[in-house]
């Protein structure tokens, strides 16, 4: 993988970023003051804007994309994901990545990030490994009016239910606050497109890590954000671009 922008001082733009530590340094979270959270999203898109092919993101990915995916997870306190994506992608618990164990320990983090599933209906398979086999308990973010029987099923399965909305749904900004109250401030959103659009529309998205695949799919697949709009387009600034095998790994922050 090569760094295209920006090149480190005194080096050419074709600087190799090859080791797990290189990638972790390239994607390090900013230093956060007490009580402050940082929500980054990680998504992949085809050249023509599709976030999925045949209903899943995996066909748009690559080995390098999966290394970035693993690195971003290894840096996060919690991975936030929508229930639809959990069902479509067959989500499993985060796994321990030995290359990052020491870094996580030094940062005061457990060996793996928690998975935080956003769901209004709690229509989830609580017998799945995501709930029965996690190294740290899976969180379920839902509204105060979520079905009581489903809340009970989640708790019985070992999940921690977090109320982050006054009705049936979840308030994105409140979700971030509720996670921060549990010491989970370095957040990673992995989609899907509807959930990511909700975070962006609420002004809760601080950073976007977008993999641009050198693929064209056509069709009518969703974009990486497919939900409520923003009245005025919000500007994000580029931080870095990496490249491998034609895939571009871009990183933008808000403002």
PDB file of C-alpha atoms in Angstrom:
ATOM      1  CA  UNK A   1       0.000   0.000   0.000  1.00  0.00           C
ATOM      2  CA  UNK A   2       1.315   3.441  -0.932  1.00  0.00           C
ATOM      3  CA  UNK A   3       0.668   6.870   0.560  1.00  0.00           C
ATOM      4  CA  UNK A   4      -0.440   9.316  -2.127  1.00  0.00           C
ATOM      5  CA  UNK A   5      -1.476  12.279   0.029  1.00  0.00           C
ATOM      6  CA  UNK A   6       0.037  13.767   2.038  1.00  0.00           C
ATOM      7  CA  UNK A   7       3.609  12.557   1.774  1.00  0.00           C
ATOM      8  CA  UNK A   8       5.556  12.718   5.054  1.00  0.00           C
ATOM      9  CA  UNK A   9       8.061  15.568   5.250  1.00  0.00           C
ATOM     10  CA  UNK A  10      11.182  14.818   3.248  1.00  0.00           C
ATOM     11  CA  UNK A  11       9.672  11.751   1.542  1.00  0.00           C
ATOM     12  CA  UNK A  12       8.165  11.119  -1.856  1.00  0.00           C
ATOM     13  CA  UNK A  13       4.473  10.516  -2.351  1.00  0.00           C
ATOM     14  CA  UNK A  14       5.107   6.813  -3.033  1.00  0.00           C
ATOM     15  CA  UNK A  15       5.851   6.028   0.597  1.00  0.00           C
ATOM     16  CA  UNK A  16       5.112   2.412   1.504  1.00  0.00           C
ATOM     17  CA  UNK A  17       2.612   1.810   4.301  1.00  0.00           C
ATOM     18  CA  UNK A  18       3.051  -1.888   4.898  1.00  0.00           C
ATOM     19  CA  UNK A  19       3.054  -2.993   8.540  1.00  0.00           C
ATOM     20  CA  UNK A  20       0.124  -3.107  11.000  1.00  0.00           C
ATOM     21  CA  UNK A  21       1.795  -0.310  12.966  1.00  0.00           C
ATOM     22  CA  UNK A  22       2.107   1.791   9.796  1.00  0.00           C
ATOM     23  CA  UNK A  23      -1.620   1.492   9.171  1.00  0.00           C
ATOM     24  CA  UNK A  24      -2.498   2.090  12.799  1.00  0.00           C
ATOM     25  CA  UNK A  25      -0.417   5.264  12.769  1.00  0.00           C
ATOM     26  CA  UNK A  26      -2.027   6.392   9.514  1.00  0.00           C
ATOM     27  CA  UNK A  27      -5.526   5.960  10.973  1.00  0.00           C
ATOM     28  CA  UNK A  28      -4.902   6.951  14.591  1.00  0.00           C
ATOM     29  CA  UNK A  29      -7.780   8.701  16.329  1.00  0.00           C
ATOM     30  CA  UNK A  30      -7.123  12.311  17.307  1.00  0.00           C
ATOM     31  CA  UNK A  31      -6.357  13.070  20.934  1.00  0.00           C
ATOM     32  CA  UNK A  32      -9.722  13.600  22.612  1.00  0.00           C
ATOM     33  CA  UNK A  33     -10.393  15.898  25.559  1.00  0.00           C
ATOM     34  CA  UNK A  34     -12.346  14.387  28.481  1.00  0.00           C
ATOM     35  CA  UNK A  35     -15.967  13.722  27.589  1.00  0.00           C
ATOM     36  CA  UNK A  36     -15.434  14.135  23.837  1.00  0.00           C
ATOM     37  CA  UNK A  37     -16.280  11.350  21.371  1.00  0.00           C
ATOM     38  CA  UNK A  38     -15.095  10.827  17.807  1.00  0.00           C
ATOM     39  CA  UNK A  39     -17.313   8.976  15.341  1.00  0.00           C
ATOM     40  CA  UNK A  40     -15.662   7.767  12.159  1.00  0.00           C
ATOM     41  CA  UNK A  41     -17.330   5.722   9.474  1.00  0.00           C
ATOM     42  CA  UNK A  42     -15.736   3.127   7.235  1.00  0.00           C
ATOM     43  CA  UNK A  43     -17.434   2.361   3.931  1.00  0.00           C
ATOM     44  CA  UNK A  44     -16.602   1.021   0.484  1.00  0.00           C
ATOM     45  CA  UNK A  45     -17.994   2.239  -2.825  1.00  0.00           C
ATOM     46  CA  UNK A  46     -17.673   1.262  -6.464  1.00  0.00           C
ATOM     47  CA  UNK A  47     -16.553   3.886  -8.998  1.00  0.00           C
ATOM     48  CA  UNK A  48     -20.184   4.457  -9.922  1.00  0.00           C
ATOM     49  CA  UNK A  49     -21.295   4.982  -6.339  1.00  0.00           C
ATOM     50  CA  UNK A  50     -22.682   1.603  -5.291  1.00  0.00           C
ATOM     51  CA  UNK A  51     -22.261   0.681  -1.623  1.00  0.00           C
ATOM     52  CA  UNK A  52     -23.218  -2.955  -2.237  1.00  0.00           C
ATOM     53  CA  UNK A  53     -23.337  -5.571  -4.966  1.00  0.00           C
ATOM     54  CA  UNK A  54     -25.920  -8.336  -4.732  1.00  0.00           C
ATOM     55  CA  UNK A  55     -26.904  -6.897  -1.368  1.00  0.00           C
ATOM     56  CA  UNK A  56     -23.478  -7.104   0.268  1.00  0.00           C
ATOM     57  CA  UNK A  57     -20.359  -4.920   0.466  1.00  0.00           C
ATOM     58  CA  UNK A  58     -17.884  -7.831   0.286  1.00  0.00           C
ATOM     59  CA  UNK A  59     -17.849  -8.063  -3.552  1.00  0.00           C
ATOM     60  CA  UNK A  60     -16.481  -4.486  -3.628  1.00  0.00           C
ATOM     61  CA  UNK A  61     -13.690  -5.206  -1.154  1.00  0.00           C
ATOM     62  CA  UNK A  62     -10.088  -6.421  -1.498  1.00  0.00           C
ATOM     63  CA  UNK A  63      -7.305  -7.821   0.683  1.00  0.00           C
ATOM     64  CA  UNK A  64      -5.997  -4.303   1.304  1.00  0.00           C
ATOM     65  CA  UNK A  65      -9.493  -3.082   2.150  1.00  0.00           C
ATOM     66  CA  UNK A  66      -9.826  -5.878   4.708  1.00  0.00           C
ATOM     67  CA  UNK A  67      -6.503  -4.850   6.275  1.00  0.00           C
ATOM     68  CA  UNK A  68      -7.805  -1.302   6.667  1.00  0.00           C
ATOM     69  CA  UNK A  69     -11.087  -2.722   7.992  1.00  0.00           C
ATOM     70  CA  UNK A  70      -9.219  -4.744  10.609  1.00  0.00           C
ATOM     71  CA  UNK A  71      -7.019  -1.809  11.567  1.00  0.00           C
ATOM     72  CA  UNK A  72      -9.958   0.535  12.068  1.00  0.00           C
ATOM     73  CA  UNK A  73     -11.665  -2.038  14.266  1.00  0.00           C
ATOM     74  CA  UNK A  74      -8.475  -2.550  16.239  1.00  0.00           C
ATOM     75  CA  UNK A  75      -8.345   1.168  17.066  1.00  0.00           C
ATOM     76  CA  UNK A  76     -11.992   1.542  18.096  1.00  0.00           C
ATOM     77  CA  UNK A  77     -13.692   1.250  21.470  1.00  0.00           C
ATOM     78  CA  UNK A  78     -16.957   0.250  19.811  1.00  0.00           C
ATOM     79  CA  UNK A  79     -18.195  -0.658  16.319  1.00  0.00           C
ATOM     80  CA  UNK A  80     -21.636   0.804  15.585  1.00  0.00           C
ATOM     81  CA  UNK A  81     -23.712  -1.021  12.984  1.00  0.00           C
ATOM     82  CA  UNK A  82     -27.336  -1.140  11.876  1.00  0.00           C
ATOM     83  CA  UNK A  83     -29.484  -4.218  12.367  1.00  0.00           C
ATOM     84  CA  UNK A  84     -30.062  -4.612   8.621  1.00  0.00           C
ATOM     85  CA  UNK A  85     -26.320  -4.750   7.990  1.00  0.00           C
ATOM     86  CA  UNK A  86     -25.918  -7.277  10.816  1.00  0.00           C
ATOM     87  CA  UNK A  87     -28.465  -9.514   9.098  1.00  0.00           C
ATOM     88  CA  UNK A  88     -27.220  -9.032   5.528  1.00  0.00           C
ATOM     89  CA  UNK A  89     -23.494  -9.330   6.257  1.00  0.00           C
ATOM     90  CA  UNK A  90     -23.791 -12.122   8.836  1.00  0.00           C
ATOM     91  CA  UNK A  91     -22.011 -10.127  11.549  1.00  0.00           C
ATOM     92  CA  UNK A  92     -19.910 -11.977  14.089  1.00  0.00           C
ATOM     93  CA  UNK A  93     -18.123 -10.738  17.229  1.00  0.00           C
ATOM     94  CA  UNK A  94     -14.918  -8.755  16.795  1.00  0.00           C
ATOM     95  CA  UNK A  95     -11.911 -11.050  16.966  1.00  0.00           C
ATOM     96  CA  UNK A  96      -8.666 -10.525  18.829  1.00  0.00           C
ATOM     97  CA  UNK A  97      -5.950  -9.240  16.494  1.00  0.00           C
ATOM     98  CA  UNK A  98      -2.584 -10.115  17.967  1.00  0.00           C
ATOM     99  CA  UNK A  99      -0.802  -7.405  15.977  1.00  0.00           C
ATOM    100  CA  UNK A 100      -2.771  -4.783  17.916  1.00  0.00           C
ATOM    101  CA  UNK A 101      -3.062  -6.408  21.357  1.00  0.00           C
ATOM    102  CA  UNK A 102      -0.217  -4.372  22.901  1.00  0.00           C
ATOM    103  CA  UNK A 103      -1.459  -1.115  21.344  1.00  0.00           C
ATOM    104  CA  UNK A 104      -4.961  -1.677  22.728  1.00  0.00           C
ATOM    105  CA  UNK A 105      -3.611  -2.550  26.152  1.00  0.00           C
ATOM    106  CA  UNK A 106      -1.477   0.601  26.229  1.00  0.00           C
ATOM    107  CA  UNK A 107      -4.558   2.654  25.333  1.00  0.00           C
ATOM    108  CA  UNK A 108      -6.529   1.071  28.192  1.00  0.00           C
ATOM    109  CA  UNK A 109      -8.794  -0.851  25.817  1.00  0.00           C
ATOM    110  CA  UNK A 110      -9.968  -4.473  26.143  1.00  0.00           C
ATOM    111  CA  UNK A 111      -8.608  -6.917  23.519  1.00  0.00           C
ATOM    112  CA  UNK A 112     -11.525  -6.272  21.145  1.00  0.00           C
ATOM    113  CA  UNK A 113     -14.042  -3.488  20.521  1.00  0.00           C
ATOM    114  CA  UNK A 114     -17.654  -3.962  21.510  1.00  0.00           C
ATOM    115  CA  UNK A 115     -20.186  -4.351  18.696  1.00  0.00           C
ATOM    116  CA  UNK A 116     -23.096  -1.910  19.154  1.00  0.00           C
ATOM    117  CA  UNK A 117     -26.141  -2.828  17.067  1.00  0.00           C
ATOM    118  CA  UNK A 118     -28.706  -0.103  16.346  1.00  0.00           C
ATOM    119  CA  UNK A 119     -32.223  -1.528  16.130  1.00  0.00           C
ATOM    120  CA  UNK A 120     -35.709  -0.142  16.748  1.00  0.00           C
ATOM    121  CA  UNK A 121     -37.549  -3.469  16.499  1.00  0.00           C
ATOM    122  CA  UNK A 122     -34.790  -5.696  17.953  1.00  0.00           C
ATOM    123  CA  UNK A 123     -35.544  -8.122  15.118  1.00  0.00           C
ATOM    124  CA  UNK A 124     -32.242  -9.898  15.672  1.00  0.00           C
ATOM    125  CA  UNK A 125     -31.134 -13.507  16.002  1.00  0.00           C
ATOM    126  CA  UNK A 126     -30.057 -13.624  19.626  1.00  0.00           C
ATOM    127  CA  UNK A 127     -28.842 -17.214  19.194  1.00  0.00           C
ATOM    128  CA  UNK A 128     -26.184 -16.036  16.702  1.00  0.00           C
ATOM    129  CA  UNK A 129     -22.472 -15.935  17.660  1.00  0.00           C
ATOM    130  CA  UNK A 130     -22.615 -12.119  17.781  1.00  0.00           C
ATOM    131  CA  UNK A 131     -24.613 -12.509  20.996  1.00  0.00           C
ATOM    132  CA  UNK A 132     -23.504 -15.904  22.301  1.00  0.00           C
ATOM    133  CA  UNK A 133     -19.747 -15.780  21.688  1.00  0.00           C
ATOM    134  CA  UNK A 134     -18.432 -12.192  22.040  1.00  0.00           C
ATOM    135  CA  UNK A 135     -15.228 -11.514  23.956  1.00  0.00           C
ATOM    136  CA  UNK A 136     -16.978  -8.432  25.375  1.00  0.00           C
ATOM    137  CA  UNK A 137     -20.781  -8.117  25.600  1.00  0.00           C
ATOM    138  CA  UNK A 138     -22.591  -6.967  22.480  1.00  0.00           C
ATOM    139  CA  UNK A 139     -24.578  -3.750  22.925  1.00  0.00           C
ATOM    140  CA  UNK A 140     -28.034  -3.138  21.478  1.00  0.00           C
ATOM    141  CA  UNK A 141     -29.002   0.526  20.992  1.00  0.00           C
ATOM    142  CA  UNK A 142     -32.749   1.018  20.816  1.00  0.00           C
ATOM    143  CA  UNK A 143     -35.582   3.336  21.797  1.00  0.00           C
ATOM    144  CA  UNK A 144     -37.500   3.559  25.065  1.00  0.00           C
ATOM    145  CA  UNK A 145     -40.575   2.083  23.378  1.00  0.00           C
ATOM    146  CA  UNK A 146     -38.813  -0.993  21.980  1.00  0.00           C
ATOM    147  CA  UNK A 147     -40.880  -4.216  22.265  1.00  0.00           C
ATOM    148  CA  UNK A 148     -40.522  -5.452  25.838  1.00  0.00           C
ATOM    149  CA  UNK A 149     -40.342  -9.114  24.810  1.00  0.00           C
ATOM    150  CA  UNK A 150     -37.465  -8.402  22.437  1.00  0.00           C
ATOM    151  CA  UNK A 151     -35.643  -6.369  25.084  1.00  0.00           C
ATOM    152  CA  UNK A 152     -36.015  -9.347  27.409  1.00  0.00           C
ATOM    153  CA  UNK A 153     -34.700 -11.707  24.735  1.00  0.00           C
ATOM    154  CA  UNK A 154     -31.666  -9.485  24.209  1.00  0.00           C
ATOM    155  CA  UNK A 155     -30.871  -9.343  27.915  1.00  0.00           C
ATOM    156  CA  UNK A 156     -31.378 -13.101  28.275  1.00  0.00           C
ATOM    157  CA  UNK A 157     -28.867 -13.629  25.448  1.00  0.00           C
ATOM    158  CA  UNK A 158     -26.278 -11.579  27.334  1.00  0.00           C
ATOM    159  CA  UNK A 159     -26.549  -8.343  25.359  1.00  0.00           C
ATOM    160  CA  UNK A 160     -26.478  -4.967  27.076  1.00  0.00           C
ATOM    161  CA  UNK A 161     -29.510  -2.918  26.029  1.00  0.00           C
ATOM    162  CA  UNK A 162     -28.852   0.825  25.790  1.00  0.00           C
ATOM    163  CA  UNK A 163     -31.824   3.190  25.478  1.00  0.00           C
ATOM    164  CA  UNK A 164     -30.844   5.961  23.050  1.00  0.00           C
ATOM    165  CA  UNK A 165     -34.182   7.390  21.972  1.00  0.00           C
ATOM    166  CA  UNK A 166     -37.501   8.482  23.470  1.00  0.00           C
ATOM    167  CA  UNK A 167     -39.730   6.574  21.037  1.00  0.00           C
ATOM    168  CA  UNK A 168     -39.176   3.391  19.083  1.00  0.00           C
ATOM    169  CA  UNK A 169     -36.130   4.617  17.197  1.00  0.00           C
ATOM    170  CA  UNK A 170     -32.615   5.750  18.078  1.00  0.00           C
ATOM    171  CA  UNK A 171     -31.435   9.373  18.191  1.00  0.00           C
ATOM    172  CA  UNK A 172     -27.955   9.318  16.574  1.00  0.00           C
ATOM    173  CA  UNK A 173     -26.519  12.099  18.745  1.00  0.00           C
ATOM    174  CA  UNK A 174     -27.909  10.483  21.885  1.00  0.00           C
ATOM    175  CA  UNK A 175     -26.451   7.133  20.823  1.00  0.00           C
ATOM    176  CA  UNK A 176     -22.998   8.718  20.741  1.00  0.00           C
ATOM    177  CA  UNK A 177     -23.556  10.255  24.176  1.00  0.00           C
ATOM    178  CA  UNK A 178     -24.802   6.991  25.687  1.00  0.00           C
ATOM    179  CA  UNK A 179     -21.761   5.123  24.407  1.00  0.00           C
ATOM    180  CA  UNK A 180     -19.448   7.843  25.731  1.00  0.00           C
ATOM    181  CA  UNK A 181     -21.091   7.497  29.147  1.00  0.00           C
ATOM    182  CA  UNK A 182     -19.858   3.891  29.089  1.00  0.00           C
ATOM    183  CA  UNK A 183     -16.317   4.985  28.279  1.00  0.00           C
ATOM    184  CA  UNK A 184     -16.679   4.191  24.564  1.00  0.00           C
ATOM    185  CA  UNK A 185     -15.500   7.380  22.881  1.00  0.00           C
ATOM    186  CA  UNK A 186     -13.516   6.129  19.868  1.00  0.00           C
ATOM    187  CA  UNK A 187     -16.375   4.985  17.681  1.00  0.00           C
ATOM    188  CA  UNK A 188     -16.434   3.289  14.286  1.00  0.00           C
ATOM    189  CA  UNK A 189     -19.630   3.151  12.219  1.00  0.00           C
ATOM    190  CA  UNK A 190     -19.705   0.374   9.610  1.00  0.00           C
ATOM    191  CA  UNK A 191     -23.102   1.155   8.130  1.00  0.00           C
ATOM    192  CA  UNK A 192     -25.372   0.465   6.580  1.00  0.00           C
ATOM    193  CA  UNK A 193     -26.197   3.359   4.301  1.00  0.00           C
ATOM    194  CA  UNK A 194     -29.408   4.289   6.132  1.00  0.00           C
ATOM    195  CA  UNK A 195     -27.745   4.421   9.529  1.00  0.00           C
ATOM    196  CA  UNK A 196     -24.767   6.380   8.230  1.00  0.00           C
ATOM    197  CA  UNK A 197     -27.095   8.945   6.609  1.00  0.00           C
ATOM    198  CA  UNK A 198     -28.850   9.377   9.963  1.00  0.00           C
ATOM    199  CA  UNK A 199     -25.569  10.064  11.754  1.00  0.00           C
ATOM    200  CA  UNK A 200     -24.506  12.530   9.056  1.00  0.00           C
ATOM    201  CA  UNK A 201     -27.854  14.350   9.031  1.00  0.00           C
ATOM    202  CA  UNK A 202     -27.672  14.679  12.831  1.00  0.00           C
ATOM    203  CA  UNK A 203     -24.214  16.281  12.612  1.00  0.00           C
ATOM    204  CA  UNK A 204     -22.704  13.378  14.576  1.00  0.00           C
ATOM    205  CA  UNK A 205     -20.242  12.139  11.934  1.00  0.00           C
ATOM    206  CA  UNK A 206     -16.696  13.424  12.510  1.00  0.00           C
ATOM    207  CA  UNK A 207     -14.750  11.391   9.946  1.00  0.00           C
ATOM    208  CA  UNK A 208     -15.301   9.276   6.845  1.00  0.00           C
ATOM    209  CA  UNK A 209     -12.883   6.572   5.732  1.00  0.00           C
ATOM    210  CA  UNK A 210     -14.008   5.650   2.222  1.00  0.00           C
ATOM    211  CA  UNK A 211     -12.524   2.902   0.074  1.00  0.00           C
ATOM    212  CA  UNK A 212     -13.089   3.573  -3.628  1.00  0.00           C
ATOM    213  CA  UNK A 213     -12.983   0.286  -5.519  1.00  0.00           C
ATOM    214  CA  UNK A 214     -11.856   0.313  -9.177  1.00  0.00           C
ATOM    215  CA  UNK A 215     -15.082  -1.464 -10.112  1.00  0.00           C
ATOM    216  CA  UNK A 216     -18.248  -0.512 -11.970  1.00  0.00           C
ATOM    217  CA  UNK A 217     -21.477  -2.289 -11.044  1.00  0.00           C
ATOM    218  CA  UNK A 218     -24.355  -0.276 -12.609  1.00  0.00           C
ATOM    219  CA  UNK A 219     -27.740  -1.314 -11.202  1.00  0.00           C
ATOM    220  CA  UNK A 220     -29.647   0.504  -8.501  1.00  0.00           C
ATOM    221  CA  UNK A 221     -27.650  -0.265  -5.355  1.00  0.00           C
ATOM    222  CA  UNK A 222     -27.674   2.231  -2.484  1.00  0.00           C
ATOM    223  CA  UNK A 223     -24.990   4.873  -2.101  1.00  0.00           C
ATOM    224  CA  UNK A 224     -22.903   4.821   1.080  1.00  0.00           C
ATOM    225  CA  UNK A 225     -25.492   7.179   2.618  1.00  0.00           C
ATOM    226  CA  UNK A 226     -29.130   6.596   1.810  1.00  0.00           C
ATOM    227  CA  UNK A 227     -31.444   8.330   4.249  1.00  0.00           C
ATOM    228  CA  UNK A 228     -32.402  11.787   5.522  1.00  0.00           C
ATOM    229  CA  UNK A 229     -30.830  14.648   3.639  1.00  0.00           C
ATOM    230  CA  UNK A 230     -28.772  17.595   4.866  1.00  0.00           C
ATOM    231  CA  UNK A 231     -30.204  21.039   4.107  1.00  0.00           C
ATOM    232  CA  UNK A 232     -26.860  22.415   2.939  1.00  0.00           C
ATOM    233  CA  UNK A 233     -24.114  20.007   1.786  1.00  0.00           C
ATOM    234  CA  UNK A 234     -21.541  19.693   4.543  1.00  0.00           C
ATOM    235  CA  UNK A 235     -17.879  20.003   3.626  1.00  0.00           C
ATOM    236  CA  UNK A 236     -15.287  17.441   4.700  1.00  0.00           C
ATOM    237  CA  UNK A 237     -11.539  17.952   4.316  1.00  0.00           C
ATOM    238  CA  UNK A 238      -9.128  15.293   2.986  1.00  0.00           C
ATOM    239  CA  UNK A 239      -6.579  13.974   5.480  1.00  0.00           C
ATOM    240  CA  UNK A 240      -4.882  11.174   3.539  1.00  0.00           C
ATOM    241  CA  UNK A 241      -5.144   8.898   0.516  1.00  0.00           C
ATOM    242  CA  UNK A 242      -3.540   5.461   0.262  1.00  0.00           C
ATOM    243  CA  UNK A 243      -3.508   3.199  -2.808  1.00  0.00           C
ATOM    244  CA  UNK A 244      -3.064  -0.489  -3.548  1.00  0.00           C
ATOM    245  CA  UNK A 245      -4.014  -2.437  -6.700  1.00  0.00           C
ATOM    246  CA  UNK A 246      -6.120   0.467  -7.925  1.00  0.00           C
ATOM    247  CA  UNK A 247      -8.131   0.738  -4.699  1.00  0.00           C
ATOM    248  CA  UNK A 248      -8.043   4.186  -3.084  1.00  0.00           C
ATOM    249  CA  UNK A 249      -8.310   4.459   0.692  1.00  0.00           C
ATOM    250  CA  UNK A 250      -9.434   7.984   1.479  1.00  0.00           C
ATOM    251  CA  UNK A 251      -9.839   9.690   4.838  1.00  0.00           C
ATOM    252  CA  UNK A 252     -11.831  12.895   5.404  1.00  0.00           C
ATOM    253  CA  UNK A 253     -12.757  14.871   8.508  1.00  0.00           C
ATOM    254  CA  UNK A 254     -15.650  17.271   8.935  1.00  0.00           C
ATOM    255  CA  UNK A 255     -14.992  20.971   8.502  1.00  0.00           C
TER     256      UNK A 255
END
